[in-house]
Short mmCIF file of C-alpha atoms in Angstrom, two decimals:
data_model
loop_
_atom_site.label_atom_id
_atom_site.label_comp_id
_atom_site.label_asym_id
_atom_site.label_seq_id
_atom_site.Cartn_x
_atom_site.Cartn_y
_atom_site.Cartn_z
CA MET H 1 -7.23 -15.14 -0.92
CA THR H 2 -7.29 -18.28 -3.06
CA ALA H 3 -6.73 -19.10 -6.68
CA MET H 4 -9.79 -18.33 -8.78
CA ASP H 5 -10.26 -22.00 -9.73
CA GLN H 6 -9.86 -23.32 -6.19
CA PRO H 7 -12.63 -23.70 -3.59
CA SER H 8 -12.43 -21.30 -0.68
CA ALA H 9 -11.13 -22.42 2.70
CA LEU H 10 -14.60 -21.86 4.17
CA SER H 11 -16.23 -24.17 1.64
CA GLN H 12 -13.64 -26.81 2.52
CA GLY H 13 -14.73 -26.81 6.14
CA TYR H 14 -12.09 -24.59 7.71
CA ALA H 15 -12.94 -21.93 10.25
CA VAL H 16 -12.29 -18.57 8.60
CA MET H 17 -12.05 -15.12 10.13
CA ALA H 18 -12.06 -11.79 8.28
CA GLN H 19 -12.33 -8.28 9.66
CA ASP H 20 -12.85 -4.68 8.54
CA LEU H 21 -10.00 -3.23 10.65
CA GLY H 22 -12.47 -1.31 12.79
CA HIS H 23 -14.52 0.60 10.23
CA ASP H 24 -17.43 -0.04 7.90
CA ASN H 25 -17.65 1.84 4.60
CA ALA H 26 -21.43 1.64 4.71
CA THR H 27 -21.72 3.44 8.03
CA ASN H 28 -18.49 5.39 8.56
CA ALA H 29 -18.23 7.26 5.25
CA ASP H 30 -18.64 11.03 5.45
CA PRO H 31 -18.37 13.05 2.21
CA ALA H 32 -17.46 16.17 4.16
CA ARG H 33 -14.56 14.48 5.95
CA GLY H 34 -12.78 12.48 3.28
CA GLY H 35 -15.50 10.06 2.24
CA LEU H 36 -14.50 6.44 2.85
CA VAL H 37 -11.39 7.50 4.79
CA ALA H 38 -13.32 9.66 7.27
CA PHE H 39 -12.63 7.05 9.94
CA ALA H 40 -8.99 8.15 9.94
CA ARG H 41 -9.96 11.26 11.92
CA ASP H 42 -10.66 9.02 14.90
CA PRO H 43 -7.44 8.10 16.76
CA GLN H 44 -8.53 4.60 17.73
CA ALA H 45 -9.84 3.86 14.24
CA ARG H 46 -6.47 4.93 12.79
CA ALA H 47 -4.72 2.64 15.24
CA ASP H 48 -6.98 -0.30 14.43
CA TYR H 49 -6.45 0.19 10.71
CA GLY H 50 -2.72 0.47 11.18
CA GLY H 51 -2.48 -2.88 12.94
CA ALA H 52 -3.67 -2.55 16.54
CA SER H 53 -6.76 -4.63 15.71
CA LEU H 54 -4.85 -7.67 14.48
CA ARG H 55 -4.09 -9.29 17.81
CA PRO H 56 -7.44 -8.79 19.62
CA VAL H 57 -9.43 -9.90 16.59
CA THR H 58 -7.28 -13.00 16.14
CA LEU H 59 -7.60 -13.93 19.81
CA ALA H 60 -11.36 -13.36 19.70
CA ALA H 61 -11.65 -15.63 16.66
CA LYS H 62 -9.64 -18.36 18.36
CA ALA H 63 -11.82 -18.04 21.45
CA VAL H 64 -15.00 -18.46 19.39
CA ILE H 65 -13.52 -21.51 17.64
CA GLY H 66 -12.51 -23.00 20.97
CA ALA H 67 -15.96 -22.43 22.45
CA TYR H 68 -17.75 -23.96 19.48
CA TYR H 69 -15.53 -26.97 18.87
CA GLY H 70 -14.40 -27.57 22.42
CA GLN H 71 -10.73 -27.20 21.51
CA ALA H 72 -8.37 -24.58 20.18
CA PRO H 73 -7.36 -24.67 16.50
CA ARG H 74 -4.30 -26.85 15.88
CA PHE H 75 -2.93 -24.59 13.17
CA SER H 76 -3.72 -21.02 12.19
CA TYR H 77 -2.74 -19.25 8.99
CA PHE H 78 -3.04 -15.66 7.82
CA MET H 79 -3.53 -14.70 4.18
CA GLY H 80 -3.75 -11.18 2.81
CA CYS H 81 -2.87 -9.07 -0.20
CA SER H 82 -1.94 -5.39 -0.60
CA LYS H 83 -3.08 -3.81 2.68
CA GLY H 84 -3.67 -7.37 3.86
CA GLY H 85 -0.12 -8.20 2.83
CA GLN H 86 1.10 -5.28 4.92
CA GLU H 87 -0.87 -6.71 7.85
CA GLY H 88 0.82 -10.05 7.30
CA MET H 89 4.24 -8.39 7.55
CA VAL H 90 3.16 -6.56 10.73
CA LEU H 91 2.07 -9.88 12.22
CA ALA H 92 5.38 -11.50 11.28
CA GLN H 93 7.30 -8.68 12.93
CA ARG H 94 5.20 -7.87 15.99
CA GLU H 95 2.91 -10.82 16.66
CA PRO H 96 4.83 -13.89 15.49
CA ASP H 97 3.11 -16.07 18.08
CA LEU H 98 -0.39 -15.73 16.60
CA TYR H 99 -0.08 -17.76 13.39
CA ASN H 100 1.74 -20.86 12.23
CA GLY H 101 2.16 -19.43 8.77
CA ILE H 102 1.62 -16.14 6.96
CA VAL H 103 1.00 -15.47 3.27
CA ALA H 104 1.71 -11.77 2.74
CA ALA H 105 0.99 -11.15 -0.94
CA ALA H 106 1.95 -7.83 -2.58
CA PRO H 107 2.41 -6.12 0.79
CA GLY H 108 2.03 -2.36 0.77
CA PHE H 109 5.16 -0.91 2.37
CA ALA H 110 5.55 2.71 3.48
CA LEU H 111 2.09 3.57 2.19
CA PRO H 112 2.17 7.25 3.19
CA ARG H 113 5.15 7.63 0.85
CA ALA H 114 3.48 5.43 -1.75
CA ALA H 115 0.52 7.83 -1.73
CA LEU H 116 2.90 10.65 -2.64
CA ALA H 117 4.23 8.49 -5.46
CA GLU H 118 0.68 8.02 -6.73
CA ALA H 119 0.20 11.80 -6.87
CA TRP H 120 3.59 12.17 -8.59
CA ASN H 121 2.68 9.63 -11.26
CA THR H 122 -0.72 11.25 -11.82
CA GLN H 123 1.00 14.59 -12.36
CA ALA H 124 3.36 12.95 -14.84
CA PHE H 125 0.47 11.65 -16.93
CA GLY H 126 -1.25 15.00 -16.53
CA GLY H 127 1.74 16.52 -18.32
CA VAL H 128 0.91 14.36 -21.32
CA LEU H 129 -2.66 15.68 -21.32
CA ALA H 130 -1.37 19.25 -21.21
CA ALA H 131 0.87 18.59 -24.21
CA GLN H 132 -2.11 17.08 -26.03
CA GLY H 133 -4.22 20.14 -25.29
CA LYS H 134 -6.64 18.21 -23.08
CA ALA H 135 -8.07 19.21 -19.73
CA PRO H 136 -6.34 17.51 -16.76
CA THR H 137 -9.35 15.51 -15.62
CA VAL H 138 -9.60 12.01 -14.19
CA ALA H 139 -11.68 10.95 -17.19
CA ASN H 140 -9.01 12.15 -19.62
CA LEU H 141 -6.15 10.31 -17.91
CA ALA H 142 -7.02 7.13 -19.80
CA THR H 143 -6.37 8.95 -23.07
CA ALA H 144 -2.81 10.02 -22.20
CA PHE H 145 -1.64 6.70 -23.65
CA SER H 146 -3.73 4.70 -26.08
CA VAL H 147 -3.74 0.92 -26.07
CA GLU H 148 -1.41 1.08 -29.06
CA ASP H 149 0.91 3.46 -27.19
CA GLY H 150 1.04 1.06 -24.26
CA ALA H 151 1.93 -1.82 -26.58
CA ARG H 152 4.75 0.24 -28.09
CA VAL H 153 6.08 0.97 -24.58
CA ARG H 154 6.12 -2.71 -23.74
CA GLN H 155 7.82 -3.69 -26.98
CA ALA H 156 10.42 -0.95 -26.58
CA ILE H 157 11.31 -2.16 -23.10
CA LEU H 158 11.57 -5.76 -24.24
CA ALA H 159 13.67 -4.78 -27.25
CA ALA H 160 16.08 -2.97 -24.92
CA CYS H 161 16.28 -5.43 -22.05
CA ASP H 162 14.68 -8.82 -22.70
CA GLY H 163 17.96 -10.46 -23.72
CA LEU H 164 20.12 -9.06 -20.92
CA ASP H 165 19.78 -12.30 -18.97
CA GLY H 166 20.64 -14.40 -22.01
CA ALA H 167 17.08 -15.51 -22.76
CA GLN H 168 14.61 -13.93 -25.18
CA ASP H 169 11.48 -14.96 -23.31
CA GLY H 170 9.35 -11.84 -22.96
CA ILE H 171 10.59 -11.23 -19.42
CA VAL H 172 13.00 -8.56 -18.19
CA ALA H 173 14.79 -10.69 -15.62
CA ASP H 174 17.90 -8.52 -15.22
CA GLY H 175 16.20 -5.40 -13.97
CA ALA H 176 19.37 -3.90 -12.52
CA ARG H 177 20.91 -3.64 -15.99
CA CYS H 178 17.73 -2.44 -17.66
CA THR H 179 18.44 1.28 -17.36
CA SER H 180 16.90 4.38 -18.84
CA ALA H 181 19.99 4.76 -21.01
CA LEU H 182 18.90 1.59 -22.81
CA VAL H 183 15.14 2.07 -22.74
CA VAL H 184 14.56 5.77 -23.46
CA PRO H 185 16.10 5.74 -26.97
CA ARG H 186 13.85 2.79 -27.81
CA LEU H 187 10.81 4.68 -26.53
CA ARG H 188 11.64 7.66 -28.71
CA ALA H 189 12.21 5.42 -31.72
CA ALA H 190 8.84 3.75 -31.12
CA GLY H 191 7.04 6.96 -32.10
CA LEU H 192 5.95 8.14 -28.65
CA SER H 193 5.67 11.88 -28.16
CA ALA H 194 8.29 13.79 -26.20
CA ALA H 195 5.76 14.44 -23.43
CA GLN H 196 4.92 10.74 -23.19
CA VAL H 197 8.58 9.78 -22.89
CA VAL H 198 9.13 12.41 -20.18
CA ALA H 199 6.13 11.07 -18.25
CA LEU H 200 7.42 7.50 -18.42
CA GLU H 201 10.85 8.62 -17.22
CA ARG H 202 9.28 10.40 -14.25
CA VAL H 203 7.29 7.31 -13.30
CA HIS H 204 10.43 5.21 -13.59
CA ASP H 205 12.58 7.61 -11.56
CA GLY H 206 10.05 7.86 -8.70
CA VAL H 207 8.79 10.73 -6.58
CA ARG H 208 11.41 13.15 -5.31
CA ASP H 209 11.50 16.15 -3.03
CA ALA H 210 12.55 19.67 -4.02
CA ALA H 211 16.21 18.79 -3.47
CA GLY H 212 15.98 15.77 -5.77
CA HIS H 213 16.06 13.15 -3.02
CA GLN H 214 13.96 10.09 -3.75
CA ILE H 215 10.95 9.70 -1.46
CA TYR H 216 9.66 6.39 -2.84
CA PRO H 217 11.04 4.04 -5.50
CA GLY H 218 9.81 4.32 -9.05
CA PHE H 219 8.82 1.50 -11.39
CA GLY H 220 11.55 -0.57 -12.94
CA TRP H 221 11.50 -1.05 -16.69
CA ASP H 222 9.73 -4.35 -17.34
CA ALA H 223 7.13 -5.92 -19.59
CA GLY H 224 4.33 -5.20 -17.13
CA TRP H 225 4.04 -1.53 -18.12
CA PHE H 226 0.51 -0.88 -19.45
CA ASP H 227 -0.69 -4.30 -18.48
CA PRO H 228 -4.41 -3.88 -17.61
CA GLY H 229 -3.68 -4.21 -13.91
CA TRP H 230 -0.90 -1.60 -14.11
CA ARG H 231 -2.96 0.76 -16.25
CA ILE H 232 -6.02 0.71 -14.01
CA TRP H 233 -3.96 2.18 -11.18
CA MET H 234 -2.03 4.70 -13.26
CA THR H 235 -4.48 6.07 -15.82
CA GLY H 236 -7.65 4.03 -15.43
CA SER H 237 -8.94 1.32 -17.73
CA ALA H 238 -8.34 1.83 -21.43
CA ASP H 239 -12.08 2.04 -22.13
CA GLY H 240 -12.49 4.79 -19.54
CA ARG H 241 -15.03 2.84 -17.50
CA VAL H 242 -12.81 2.55 -14.42
CA PRO H 243 -11.03 5.73 -13.25
CA ALA H 244 -7.40 5.75 -12.14
CA LEU H 245 -7.21 4.14 -8.72
CA ASN H 246 -4.21 6.30 -7.91
CA VAL H 247 -6.65 9.22 -7.93
CA VAL H 248 -9.89 7.85 -6.53
CA LEU H 249 -8.21 5.81 -3.79
CA GLY H 250 -4.82 7.44 -3.38
CA GLY H 251 -6.05 11.03 -3.31
CA PRO H 252 -8.35 10.82 -0.27
CA SER H 253 -5.97 8.48 1.53
CA ARG H 254 -3.04 10.86 1.08
CA LEU H 255 -5.00 13.79 2.48
CA VAL H 256 -6.65 12.09 5.46
CA LEU H 257 -5.47 8.55 6.18
CA PHE H 258 -1.75 8.91 5.51
CA ALA H 259 -1.37 12.39 6.99
CA THR H 260 -2.18 14.08 10.28
CA PRO H 261 -5.80 15.25 9.92
CA PRO H 262 -6.58 18.89 10.69
CA GLY H 263 -7.33 19.43 14.36
CA MET H 264 -5.11 16.59 15.53
CA ARG H 265 -1.55 16.77 16.82
CA ARG H 266 1.08 14.47 18.26
CA ARG H 267 0.85 13.93 21.96
CA ARG H 268 3.88 11.72 22.60
CA PRO H 269 7.15 11.22 20.73
CA MET H 270 8.06 7.89 19.18
CA ARG H 271 10.97 7.22 21.51
CA CYS H 272 8.80 5.09 23.80
CA TRP H 273 8.76 2.20 21.32
CA PRO H 274 9.10 -0.63 21.98
CA ARG H 275 6.42 -0.49 24.63
CA ARG H 276 8.32 -2.96 26.79
CA ARG H 277 11.17 -0.52 27.31
CA PRO H 278 11.41 0.07 31.08
CA SER H 279 11.58 3.86 30.74
CA CYS H 280 8.20 4.01 29.00
CA PRO H 281 4.82 4.18 30.70
CA ARG H 282 2.90 0.95 30.44
CA ARG H 283 0.90 0.44 27.22
CA VAL H 284 2.12 3.67 25.63
CA PRO H 285 2.19 3.23 21.83
CA PRO H 286 4.72 4.79 19.49
CA ARG H 287 2.34 7.54 18.50
CA SER H 288 -1.04 8.66 19.66
CA TRP H 289 -3.20 11.59 18.90
CA ARG H 290 -5.37 14.02 20.76
CA PRO H 291 -8.10 16.10 19.13
CA ARG H 292 -7.66 19.71 20.11
CA ARG H 293 -11.29 20.19 21.04
CA ALA H 294 -12.70 16.72 21.59
CA GLY H 295 -10.90 15.84 24.80
CA ARG H 296 -8.35 13.15 25.45
CA ALA H 297 -8.25 10.42 22.83
CA ARG H 298 -7.54 6.76 23.45
CA PRO H 299 -3.91 6.13 22.59
CA GLY H 300 -3.19 3.72 19.80
CA ARG H 301 -0.63 2.77 17.19
CA THR H 302 -0.87 4.86 14.08
CA TRP H 303 -0.41 4.02 10.45
CA ALA H 304 2.86 5.85 10.04
CA ARG H 305 4.59 3.49 12.49
CA MET H 306 3.79 0.54 10.26
CA SER H 307 6.81 1.10 8.05
CA PRO H 308 9.53 0.23 7.45
CA ILE H 309 8.83 -3.42 8.22
CA SER H 310 11.34 -5.85 9.67
CA ILE H 311 10.75 -9.58 10.04
CA ALA H 312 13.68 -10.11 12.38
CA SER H 313 11.50 -10.81 15.40
CA GLY H 314 9.48 -13.35 13.44
CA ARG H 315 12.60 -15.20 12.41
CA ALA H 316 13.88 -15.11 15.99
CA ALA H 317 10.67 -16.83 17.06
CA GLY H 318 11.21 -19.59 14.52
CA GLY H 319 9.08 -18.16 11.72
#
């Protein structure tokens, strides 16, 4: 991960390692078992994706470097974004001895809950389609808000909250004070439909369970709403050429990767973490899985144990 106008680390002569977390989309995809997330039905593949692969792959890379150059690397750095950012936070918490520095950009925290939030937001925009008399299809999601609608949303938010920090600079810096009580009247005055305003409020409030308890945070009111990068996840690109990533990526992940696949069940409780606890069997991970018909599976850390993340152990080690 480098700036677009900067040469890559590899082109500058550094030894670079990248990995696929134990699965290859070209060979492991199975349309009948979740497509690109079919690997999640394998216990060890789930563990590797969740973070179990980070240490052995790093050590293997350092061994190759040492064998080739005749000495170990003096400094090692990890860089990743999104899922890679989550891996960086896992390394900081659990493997602080592997790298001298970690760049964890846009780390994905609590992704199983985030996948529920993606479904929640998609349903919110689907409500706009229903009010418009359109079929709730992935292709139609991009039409729930036009480019002009998105611009009105941004301007309404800025009109309500840009000056809260004392500077009219196109940035909502005081997010805590930028509440729905300030923004929603501006949205209504901007000419958005009632269904559109309701959808935006739902996205802002975040996914909740039947009792109204928040499962995952919503989106704060800021000027980034309907930015192209925001839109491509929520509703797809404005021209309809790229479908909503919340659907095409989040949907399969929620059903297979971030949930217990059919035919698999928990074999051990989580109380044996950390693995160094004397009362736990050696090398027993926090969770492992056993297929009901496929025999005993190799135990491994699962995705769900990756959150919440704490960096306390990294700081204790001097990171």
